[in-house]
Amino acid sequence: MLLARKGFDTFATMRNLNKSKEIIDVAKKENLPLQVLELDVTDGRSVVDAINNILKGKDSIDVVVNNAGYGLMGSLEDSSLDEIKAQFETNLFGAIRVMQNVLPIMRKQKTGIIVNVSSVAGRLGFPMGSVYVSSKFALEGLSESMSYELKQFGIKMVLIEPGVIKTNFAFIKPKKALDTNSSYSELMNKMQENLFSTIANGTDPKEVATVILRAIADESPEQRYLVGNDALALIDARKNSTDKEFENIIEENLLR
Ligand SMILES: NC(=O)c1ccc[n+]([C@@H]2O[C@H](COP(=O)([O-])OP(=O)(O)OC[C@H]3O[C@@H](n4cnc5c(N)ncnc54)[C@H](OP(=O)(O)O)[C@@H]3O)[C@@H](O)[C@H]2O)c1
């Protein structure tokens, strides 16, 4: 919405168009250059169709924001391989699918910027986050490496690393973790309590949009943008602590 308000021809994509009413109403009311398209990042056909639909009316794609994601929250042991694969299918392979289809277009244009919405969890681990965190670590490594490959074509890569943001972010528990007999129940309950209270006090999602806009507008963007005071404080602590000290910080803050 912010990009459309700033005059970007914007294609807001979603896998379920039944959720599009609000954004379409606002776009109409404000006469914004925004269209809604269906796109499920786990479905290659859907990605290709969405990009083809964009190119029916436009001859370039200048900016891509890979934002789709959810969090599988539970211990590795309680997470089934299918649940882990599904997490990576959305958070990592979803972005890969979109990038592999859009890169030939950007390469021909000799310009473009890809914004991958990672997380502060792309830089540090936390209990019950092993699967989500590893999907974001993978996205970070992928994006960082790609930036070297793409420089020669004038394509920029940016990572957005929010801390806790007040959204409807879906935390999905692995089926096994719903069982109260799970050996990880106590740890899970502590984490859940802490996560829900931190989300209620999370950063306004508008700040994420503002940072994305800043990154896009920058001729020479940073590789990474942290969003939220919590993210800044955590990365600062990470930089200034040994691994052992940082482990204590995480445990004191998340498992108290
Ligand atoms: N909220 C936080 O504290 C936080 C912190 C750091 C990073 N992030 C990251 O920020 C991004 C956005 O999350 P959010 O907090 O804004 O949560 P959100 O409101 O739930 O947004 C995530 C969106 O991803 C969509 N999505 C999920 N699977 C998809 C798929 N297969 N194809 C297309 N779209 C799909 C969801 O669609 P549906 O509505 O259909 O489910 C939802 O609209 C995520 O990558 C998340 O990891 C969030």
PDB file of N, CA and C in Angstrom, residues 146-214:
ATOM      1  N   MET A 146      23.781 -14.335  -3.623  1.00  0.00           N
ATOM      2  CA  MET A 146      23.226 -13.858  -4.891  1.00  0.00           C
ATOM      3  C   MET A 146      23.634 -12.433  -5.204  1.00  0.00           C
ATOM      4  N   SER A 147      23.812 -11.624  -4.150  1.00  0.00           N
ATOM      5  CA  SER A 147      24.134 -10.209  -4.410  1.00  0.00           C
ATOM      6  C   SER A 147      25.433 -10.085  -5.214  1.00  0.00           C
ATOM      7  N   TYR A 148      26.394 -11.009  -4.977  1.00  0.00           N
ATOM      8  CA  TYR A 148      27.649 -10.984  -5.762  1.00  0.00           C
ATOM      9  C   TYR A 148      27.382 -11.367  -7.219  1.00  0.00           C
ATOM     10  N   GLU A 149      26.497 -12.365  -7.401  1.00  0.00           N
ATOM     11  CA  GLU A 149      26.218 -12.839  -8.759  1.00  0.00           C
ATOM     12  C   GLU A 149      25.507 -11.782  -9.590  1.00  0.00           C
ATOM     13  N   LEU A 150      24.686 -10.979  -8.916  1.00  0.00           N
ATOM     14  CA  LEU A 150      23.764 -10.112  -9.659  1.00  0.00           C
ATOM     15  C   LEU A 150      24.262  -8.697  -9.896  1.00  0.00           C
ATOM     16  N   LYS A 151      25.315  -8.333  -9.163  1.00  0.00           N
ATOM     17  CA  LYS A 151      25.853  -6.975  -9.280  1.00  0.00           C
ATOM     18  C   LYS A 151      26.153  -6.625 -10.735  1.00  0.00           C
ATOM     19  N   GLN A 152      26.759  -7.589 -11.449  1.00  0.00           N
ATOM     20  CA  GLN A 152      27.159  -7.343 -12.849  1.00  0.00           C
ATOM     21  C   GLN A 152      25.970  -6.991 -13.746  1.00  0.00           C
ATOM     22  N   PHE A 153      24.749  -7.349 -13.315  1.00  0.00           N
ATOM     23  CA  PHE A 153      23.571  -7.062 -14.136  1.00  0.00           C
ATOM     24  C   PHE A 153      22.778  -5.863 -13.606  1.00  0.00           C
ATOM     25  N   GLY A 154      23.346  -5.173 -12.640  1.00  0.00           N
ATOM     26  CA  GLY A 154      22.656  -3.997 -12.089  1.00  0.00           C
ATOM     27  C   GLY A 154      21.480  -4.366 -11.195  1.00  0.00           C
ATOM     28  N   ILE A 155      21.476  -5.615 -10.708  1.00  0.00           N
ATOM     29  CA  ILE A 155      20.361  -6.056  -9.845  1.00  0.00           C
ATOM     30  C   ILE A 155      20.828  -6.048  -8.384  1.00  0.00           C
ATOM     31  N   LYS A 156      20.018  -5.415  -7.542  1.00  0.00           N
ATOM     32  CA  LYS A 156      20.391  -5.295  -6.131  1.00  0.00           C
ATOM     33  C   LYS A 156      19.588  -6.269  -5.275  1.00  0.00           C
ATOM     34  N   MET A 157      20.235  -6.733  -4.213  1.00  0.00           N
ATOM     35  CA  MET A 157      19.582  -7.653  -3.261  1.00  0.00           C
ATOM     36  C   MET A 157      19.573  -7.002  -1.885  1.00  0.00           C
ATOM     37  N   VAL A 158      18.430  -7.054  -1.251  1.00  0.00           N
ATOM     38  CA  VAL A 158      18.325  -6.451   0.079  1.00  0.00           C
ATOM     39  C   VAL A 158      17.609  -7.426   1.021  1.00  0.00           C
ATOM     40  N   LEU A 159      18.084  -7.495   2.243  1.00  0.00           N
ATOM     41  CA  LEU A 159      17.417  -8.298   3.273  1.00  0.00           C
ATOM     42  C   LEU A 159      16.783  -7.367   4.305  1.00  0.00           C
ATOM     43  N   ILE A 160      15.535  -7.634   4.632  1.00  0.00           N
ATOM     44  CA  ILE A 160      14.856  -6.882   5.693  1.00  0.00           C
ATOM     45  C   ILE A 160      14.782  -7.809   6.902  1.00  0.00           C
ATOM     46  N   GLU A 161      15.222  -7.288   8.052  1.00  0.00           N
ATOM     47  CA  GLU A 161      15.298  -8.128   9.252  1.00  0.00           C
ATOM     48  C   GLU A 161      14.478  -7.520  10.394  1.00  0.00           C
ATOM     49  N   PRO A 162      13.177  -7.774  10.371  1.00  0.00           N
ATOM     50  CA  PRO A 162      12.368  -7.227  11.462  1.00  0.00           C
ATOM     51  C   PRO A 162      12.573  -7.993  12.758  1.00  0.00           C
ATOM     52  N   GLY A 163      12.385  -7.263  13.856  1.00  0.00           N
ATOM     53  CA  GLY A 163      12.254  -7.934  15.155  1.00  0.00           C
ATOM     54  C   GLY A 163      10.803  -8.387  15.262  1.00  0.00           C
ATOM     55  N   VAL A 164      10.226  -8.236  16.453  1.00  0.00           N
ATOM     56  CA  VAL A 164       8.827  -8.662  16.599  1.00  0.00           C
ATOM     57  C   VAL A 164       7.914  -7.552  16.090  1.00  0.00           C
ATOM     58  N   ILE A 165       7.043  -7.912  15.153  1.00  0.00           N
ATOM     59  CA  ILE A 165       6.146  -6.940  14.519  1.00  0.00           C
ATOM     60  C   ILE A 165       4.712  -7.323  14.834  1.00  0.00           C
ATOM     61  N   LYS A 166       3.902  -6.311  15.092  1.00  0.00           N
ATOM     62  CA  LYS A 166       2.506  -6.559  15.484  1.00  0.00           C
ATOM     63  C   LYS A 166       1.667  -6.865  14.241  1.00  0.00           C
ATOM     64  N   THR A 167       1.676  -8.123  13.826  1.00  0.00           N
ATOM     65  CA  THR A 167       0.878  -8.547  12.661  1.00  0.00           C
ATOM     66  C   THR A 167       0.090  -9.795  13.060  1.00  0.00           C
ATOM     67  N   ASN A 168      -0.573 -10.375  12.070  1.00  0.00           N
ATOM     68  CA  ASN A 168      -1.280 -11.643  12.337  1.00  0.00           C
ATOM     69  C   ASN A 168      -0.393 -12.825  11.999  1.00  0.00           C
ATOM     70  N   PHE A 169       0.905 -12.652  12.106  1.00  0.00           N
ATOM     71  CA  PHE A 169       1.866 -13.692  11.743  1.00  0.00           C
ATOM     72  C   PHE A 169       1.430 -15.047  12.281  1.00  0.00           C
ATOM     73  N   ALA A 170       1.415 -16.026  11.388  1.00  0.00           N
ATOM     74  CA  ALA A 170       0.924 -17.355  11.779  1.00  0.00           C
ATOM     75  C   ALA A 170       2.034 -18.182  12.407  1.00  0.00           C
ATOM     76  N   PHE A 171       1.871 -18.447  13.708  1.00  0.00           N
ATOM     77  CA  PHE A 171       2.741 -19.422  14.372  1.00  0.00           C
ATOM     78  C   PHE A 171       2.023 -20.755  14.326  1.00  0.00           C
ATOM     79  N   ILE A 172       2.611 -21.704  13.648  1.00  0.00           N
ATOM     80  CA  ILE A 172       1.966 -23.005  13.543  1.00  0.00           C
ATOM     81  C   ILE A 172       2.761 -24.008  14.365  1.00  0.00           C
ATOM     82  N   LYS A 173       2.031 -24.719  15.215  1.00  0.00           N
ATOM     83  CA  LYS A 173       2.735 -25.725  16.030  1.00  0.00           C
ATOM     84  C   LYS A 173       2.770 -27.046  15.277  1.00  0.00           C
ATOM     85  N   PRO A 174       3.874 -27.754  15.349  1.00  0.00           N
ATOM     86  CA  PRO A 174       3.886 -29.097  14.776  1.00  0.00           C
ATOM     87  C   PRO A 174       2.844 -29.958  15.481  1.00  0.00           C
ATOM     88  N   LYS A 175       2.235 -30.895  14.740  1.00  0.00           N
ATOM     89  CA  LYS A 175       1.166 -31.736  15.320  1.00  0.00           C
ATOM     90  C   LYS A 175       1.611 -32.377  16.629  1.00  0.00           C
ATOM     91  N   LYS A 176       2.845 -32.875  16.633  1.00  0.00           N
ATOM     92  CA  LYS A 176       3.329 -33.595  17.824  1.00  0.00           C
ATOM     93  C   LYS A 176       3.421 -32.683  19.045  1.00  0.00           C
ATOM     94  N   ALA A 177       3.627 -31.374  18.793  1.00  0.00           N
ATOM     95  CA  ALA A 177       3.768 -30.438  19.906  1.00  0.00           C
ATOM     96  C   ALA A 177       2.424 -30.138  20.556  1.00  0.00           C
ATOM     97  N   LEU A 178       1.313 -30.501  19.875  1.00  0.00           N
ATOM     98  CA  LEU A 178      -0.011 -30.279  20.461  1.00  0.00           C
ATOM     99  C   LEU A 178      -0.275 -31.302  21.559  1.00  0.00           C
ATOM    100  N   ASP A 179       0.501 -32.371  21.529  1.00  0.00           N
ATOM    101  CA  ASP A 179       0.372 -33.430  22.522  1.00  0.00           C
ATOM    102  C   ASP A 179       1.015 -32.962  23.835  1.00  0.00           C
ATOM    103  N   THR A 180       0.222 -32.932  24.884  1.00  0.00           N
ATOM    104  CA  THR A 180       0.742 -32.413  26.155  1.00  0.00           C
ATOM    105  C   THR A 180       1.836 -33.315  26.731  1.00  0.00           C
ATOM    106  N   ASN A 181       1.957 -34.521  26.154  1.00  0.00           N
ATOM    107  CA  ASN A 181       3.016 -35.418  26.635  1.00  0.00           C
ATOM    108  C   ASN A 181       4.359 -35.149  25.969  1.00  0.00           C
ATOM    109  N   SER A 182       4.395 -34.178  25.089  1.00  0.00           N
ATOM    110  CA  SER A 182       5.660 -33.883  24.419  1.00  0.00           C
ATOM    111  C   SER A 182       6.730 -33.553  25.465  1.00  0.00           C
ATOM    112  N   SER A 183       7.911 -34.058  25.247  1.00  0.00           N
ATOM    113  CA  SER A 183       9.005 -33.789  26.194  1.00  0.00           C
ATOM    114  C   SER A 183       9.387 -32.312  26.199  1.00  0.00           C
ATOM    115  N   TYR A 184       8.885 -31.586  25.220  1.00  0.00           N
ATOM    116  CA  TYR A 184       9.263 -30.172  25.086  1.00  0.00           C
ATOM    117  C   TYR A 184       8.144 -29.239  25.541  1.00  0.00           C
ATOM    118  N   SER A 185       7.068 -29.802  26.143  1.00  0.00           N
ATOM    119  CA  SER A 185       5.889 -28.986  26.492  1.00  0.00           C
ATOM    120  C   SER A 185       6.242 -27.781  27.368  1.00  0.00           C
ATOM    121  N   GLU A 186       7.088 -28.021  28.372  1.00  0.00           N
ATOM    122  CA  GLU A 186       7.390 -26.934  29.311  1.00  0.00           C
ATOM    123  C   GLU A 186       8.079 -25.771  28.592  1.00  0.00           C
ATOM    124  N   LEU A 187       9.075 -26.123  27.775  1.00  0.00           N
ATOM    125  CA  LEU A 187       9.820 -25.110  27.024  1.00  0.00           C
ATOM    126  C   LEU A 187       8.894 -24.387  26.044  1.00  0.00           C
ATOM    127  N   MET A 188       8.033 -25.172  25.423  1.00  0.00           N
ATOM    128  CA  MET A 188       7.084 -24.633  24.444  1.00  0.00           C
ATOM    129  C   MET A 188       6.140 -23.641  25.114  1.00  0.00           C
ATOM    130  N   ASN A 189       5.617 -24.005  26.277  1.00  0.00           N
ATOM    131  CA  ASN A 189       4.672 -23.116  26.971  1.00  0.00           C
ATOM    132  C   ASN A 189       5.334 -21.811  27.365  1.00  0.00           C
ATOM    133  N   LYS A 190       6.556 -21.901  27.844  1.00  0.00           N
ATOM    134  CA  LYS A 190       7.284 -20.677  28.240  1.00  0.00           C
ATOM    135  C   LYS A 190       7.478 -19.770  27.027  1.00  0.00           C
ATOM    136  N   MET A 191       7.899 -20.365  25.922  1.00  0.00           N
ATOM    137  CA  MET A 191       8.157 -19.602  24.706  1.00  0.00           C
ATOM    138  C   MET A 191       6.879 -18.959  24.197  1.00  0.00           C
ATOM    139  N   GLN A 192       5.801 -19.750  24.238  1.00  0.00           N
ATOM    140  CA  GLN A 192       4.529 -19.259  23.737  1.00  0.00           C
ATOM    141  C   GLN A 192       4.070 -18.042  24.524  1.00  0.00           C
ATOM    142  N   GLU A 193       4.145 -18.159  25.852  1.00  0.00           N
ATOM    143  CA  GLU A 193       3.756 -17.030  26.712  1.00  0.00           C
ATOM    144  C   GLU A 193       4.547 -15.787  26.339  1.00  0.00           C
ATOM    145  N   ASN A 194       5.854 -15.962  26.213  1.00  0.00           N
ATOM    146  CA  ASN A 194       6.720 -14.819  25.911  1.00  0.00           C
ATOM    147  C   ASN A 194       6.464 -14.260  24.529  1.00  0.00           C
ATOM    148  N   LEU A 195       6.271 -15.157  23.547  1.00  0.00           N
ATOM    149  CA  LEU A 195       6.060 -14.687  22.172  1.00  0.00           C
ATOM    150  C   LEU A 195       4.779 -13.879  22.063  1.00  0.00           C
ATOM    151  N   PHE A 196       3.682 -14.398  22.665  1.00  0.00           N
ATOM    152  CA  PHE A 196       2.416 -13.693  22.540  1.00  0.00           C
ATOM    153  C   PHE A 196       2.478 -12.321  23.199  1.00  0.00           C
ATOM    154  N   SER A 197       3.174 -12.248  24.367  1.00  0.00           N
ATOM    155  CA  SER A 197       3.228 -10.933  25.008  1.00  0.00           C
ATOM    156  C   SER A 197       4.132  -9.985  24.214  1.00  0.00           C
ATOM    157  N   THR A 198       5.202 -10.518  23.584  1.00  0.00           N
ATOM    158  CA  THR A 198       6.062  -9.596  22.826  1.00  0.00           C
ATOM    159  C   THR A 198       5.372  -9.141  21.533  1.00  0.00           C
ATOM    160  N   ILE A 199       4.573 -10.036  20.932  1.00  0.00           N
ATOM    161  CA  ILE A 199       3.887  -9.623  19.690  1.00  0.00           C
ATOM    162  C   ILE A 199       2.889  -8.504  19.979  1.00  0.00           C
ATOM    163  N   ALA A 200       2.197  -8.607  21.124  1.00  0.00           N
ATOM    164  CA  ALA A 200       1.230  -7.566  21.487  1.00  0.00           C
ATOM    165  C   ALA A 200       1.921  -6.209  21.605  1.00  0.00           C
ATOM    166  N   ASN A 201       3.201  -6.215  21.985  1.00  0.00           N
ATOM    167  CA  ASN A 201       3.948  -4.949  22.106  1.00  0.00           C
ATOM    168  C   ASN A 201       4.899  -4.753  20.931  1.00  0.00           C
ATOM    169  N   GLY A 202       4.620  -5.439  19.846  1.00  0.00           N
ATOM    170  CA  GLY A 202       5.556  -5.411  18.716  1.00  0.00           C
ATOM    171  C   GLY A 202       5.570  -4.073  17.982  1.00  0.00           C
ATOM    172  N   THR A 203       6.534  -3.956  17.095  1.00  0.00           N
ATOM    173  CA  THR A 203       6.683  -2.744  16.276  1.00  0.00           C
ATOM    174  C   THR A 203       5.542  -2.676  15.261  1.00  0.00           C
ATOM    175  N   ASP A 204       5.125  -1.451  14.946  1.00  0.00           N
ATOM    176  CA  ASP A 204       4.069  -1.229  13.956  1.00  0.00           C
ATOM    177  C   ASP A 204       4.550  -1.708  12.580  1.00  0.00           C
ATOM    178  N   PRO A 205       3.737  -2.545  11.892  1.00  0.00           N
ATOM    179  CA  PRO A 205       4.173  -3.038  10.571  1.00  0.00           C
ATOM    180  C   PRO A 205       4.456  -1.920   9.559  1.00  0.00           C
ATOM    181  N   LYS A 206       3.869  -0.736   9.795  1.00  0.00           N
ATOM    182  CA  LYS A 206       4.150   0.392   8.878  1.00  0.00           C
ATOM    183  C   LYS A 206       5.646   0.679   8.834  1.00  0.00           C
ATOM    184  N   GLU A 207       6.328   0.409   9.979  1.00  0.00           N
ATOM    185  CA  GLU A 207       7.783   0.675  10.007  1.00  0.00           C
ATOM    186  C   GLU A 207       8.518  -0.232   9.033  1.00  0.00           C
ATOM    187  N   VAL A 208       8.029  -1.462   8.892  1.00  0.00           N
ATOM    188  CA  VAL A 208       8.660  -2.396   7.945  1.00  0.00           C
ATOM    189  C   VAL A 208       8.483  -1.846   6.527  1.00  0.00           C
ATOM    190  N   ALA A 209       7.262  -1.405   6.237  1.00  0.00           N
ATOM    191  CA  ALA A 209       6.988  -0.861   4.897  1.00  0.00           C
ATOM    192  C   ALA A 209       7.866   0.367   4.630  1.00  0.00           C
ATOM    193  N   THR A 210       8.024   1.206   5.643  1.00  0.00           N
ATOM    194  CA  THR A 210       8.831   2.418   5.472  1.00  0.00           C
ATOM    195  C   THR A 210      10.290   2.059   5.193  1.00  0.00           C
ATOM    196  N   VAL A 211      10.793   1.054   5.885  1.00  0.00           N
ATOM    197  CA  VAL A 211      12.185   0.634   5.674  1.00  0.00           C
ATOM    198  C   VAL A 211      12.345   0.026   4.276  1.00  0.00           C
ATOM    199  N   ILE A 212      11.356  -0.746   3.854  1.00  0.00           N
ATOM    200  CA  ILE A 212      11.418  -1.331   2.496  1.00  0.00           C
ATOM    201  C   ILE A 212      11.443  -0.201   1.466  1.00  0.00           C
ATOM    202  N   LEU A 213      10.610   0.787   1.661  1.00  0.00           N
ATOM    203  CA  LEU A 213      10.579   1.927   0.725  1.00  0.00           C
ATOM    204  C   LEU A 213      11.938   2.633   0.702  1.00  0.00           C
ATOM    205  N   ARG A 214      12.516   2.808   1.889  1.00  0.00           N
ATOM    206  CA  ARG A 214      13.829   3.479   1.978  1.00  0.00           C
ATOM    207  C   ARG A 214      14.889   2.677   1.219  1.00  0.00           C
TER     208      ARG A 214
END
